[in-house]
Amino acid sequence: MDVRDVAYVPEVPHVAYVPVHQQTTLAWEYFQSYSVVGLLALVGVLFVAVAFGAGRLLRPVVPTPEKLLTYECGVDPVGEGWAHTQVRYYVYAFLYVIFAVDSIFLFPWATVFAAPGYGATTLVEMFIFLGFLAVGLLYAWKKGVLAWA
């Protein structure tokens, strides 16, 4: 074995020198696992490209003035393109987040609560969490958001 056939590898504490052909083999095995991921990504991109290309080739192209008209929700565009968004939708989104986070947190909590040794701690944590949600719900109730008119 020649000095040029070995390389120093500091990551391996019990072996000071690893043959170069063994390093090449290790690198090949390492990158081979990434080649599967790359091949799968390439197949996915090709699948999407073929689907879009087939759709473009097979669809009928008949431009008419009605088809070229700006369209939104079945209403013909009249007036200016600026529309005001009402602030109450922000509050509805806020309420949705309150209940969505609540439901997402309750299911794992119930699983942990059932585990032995976690009962009192998780119960206190859940009451603190529900307290924060109750403050948000109380805020929405005081603002009159919960009254459907």
C-alpha atoms as one frame of an Amber mdcrd trajectory, in Angstrom:
protein
   0.000   0.000   0.000   1.403   3.359  -1.023   1.146   6.620   0.965  -0.983
   8.101  -1.815  -3.567   5.321  -1.394  -4.581   6.360   2.130  -6.075   9.522
   3.593  -6.353  10.845   7.121  -9.902  10.807   8.517 -10.185  12.683  11.836
 -13.876  11.679  12.383 -12.920   8.051  12.993 -11.084   8.035  16.346 -10.053
   4.372  16.406  -8.765   4.282  12.805  -6.242   6.901  11.763  -6.124   6.027
   8.059  -8.842   4.796   5.694  -7.974   3.524   2.210  -9.003   5.899  -0.599
 -11.120   3.258  -2.372 -13.060   2.732   0.870 -13.683   6.501   1.106 -15.006
   6.475  -2.432 -17.312   3.596  -1.565 -18.631   5.426   1.520 -19.246   8.592
  -0.501 -21.001   6.586  -3.209 -23.334   4.950  -0.668 -24.030   8.330   0.913
 -24.946  10.029  -2.362 -26.838   6.996  -3.619 -29.498   7.611  -0.965 -29.862
  11.171  -2.253 -30.073   9.950  -5.827 -33.332   8.180  -4.993 -34.773  11.441
  -3.685 -33.510  13.314  -6.744 -34.939  10.701  -9.089 -38.314  10.902  -7.355
 -38.289  14.710  -7.620 -37.418  14.455 -11.318 -40.286  12.009 -11.918 -42.652
  14.398 -10.113 -41.548  17.381 -12.192 -41.854  15.358 -15.403 -45.326  14.179
 -14.419 -46.510  17.746 -13.877 -44.855  18.960 -17.102 -46.445  16.173 -19.144
 -49.872  16.841 -17.591 -49.689  20.573 -18.338 -48.331  19.940 -21.834 -51.103
  17.459 -22.633 -53.709  19.892 -21.330 -52.301  22.666 -23.491 -52.286  20.453
 -26.605 -55.738  18.929 -26.086 -57.807  21.915 -24.950 -59.804  23.917 -27.475
 -58.667  27.518 -27.947 -61.608  29.680 -29.001 -61.110  33.227 -27.720 -64.327
  35.249 -27.727 -64.951  38.728 -26.303 -66.913  37.209 -23.423 -64.039  34.909
 -22.507 -61.528  37.761 -22.591 -63.641  39.897 -20.238 -62.455  40.327 -16.658
 -64.536  37.986 -14.524 -64.991  37.561 -10.817 -67.666  35.501  -9.093 -70.150
  35.779 -11.939 -70.442  39.567 -11.693 -69.520  41.805 -14.600 -66.907  44.384
 -13.645 -68.585  47.763 -13.121 -66.968  50.813 -11.574 -63.489  50.987 -10.159
 -61.439  47.999  -9.080 -60.985  49.175  -5.495 -63.114  47.479  -2.850 -63.216
  48.064   0.897 -62.839  45.069   3.170 -64.828  45.193   6.353 -62.890  44.926
   9.588 -65.345  42.463  11.127 -63.896  39.685   8.956 -60.655  40.041  10.900
 -62.545  39.344  14.104 -64.202  36.276  12.538 -60.761  34.999  11.573 -59.581
  35.677  15.112 -62.450  33.613  16.514 -61.723  30.813  14.088 -58.087  30.733
  15.201 -59.202  30.580  18.828 -61.358  27.513  18.264 -58.988  25.843  15.790
 -56.028  26.114  18.148 -58.227  24.926  20.973 -59.291  21.795  19.128 -55.779
  21.066  17.852 -54.357  21.311  21.366 -57.120  19.364  23.114 -56.642  16.047
  21.308 -52.930  15.572  22.119 -53.584  16.897  25.620 -56.195  14.218  26.180
 -53.681  11.579  25.126 -51.006  12.870  27.516 -53.547  13.343  30.300 -54.426
   9.651  30.085 -50.761   8.647  30.529 -49.767   7.751  34.090 -47.904  10.410
  36.045 -48.967  13.418  33.969 -52.468  14.052  35.308 -52.087  17.073  37.627
 -49.470  18.889  35.537 -51.357  18.602  32.275 -54.620  19.533  33.983 -53.100
  22.801  35.246 -51.567  23.513  31.827 -54.910  22.943  30.148 -56.726  25.303
  32.523 -54.114  28.003  31.819 -54.526  27.464  28.086 -58.311  27.514  28.285
 -58.040  30.693  30.370 -56.192  32.423  27.527 -58.830  31.248  25.063 -61.602
  32.411  27.397 -60.050  35.887  27.501 -60.128  36.010  23.688 -63.706  34.789
  23.606 -64.717  37.290  26.284 -63.119  40.065  24.236 -65.119  39.032  21.173
 -68.313  38.844  23.215 -67.736  42.340  24.693 -67.182  43.723  21.186 -70.537
  42.238  20.102 -69.064  39.950  17.475 -70.995  36.909  18.680 -74.364  38.596
  18.091 -75.523  37.618  14.618 -77.599  40.430  13.164
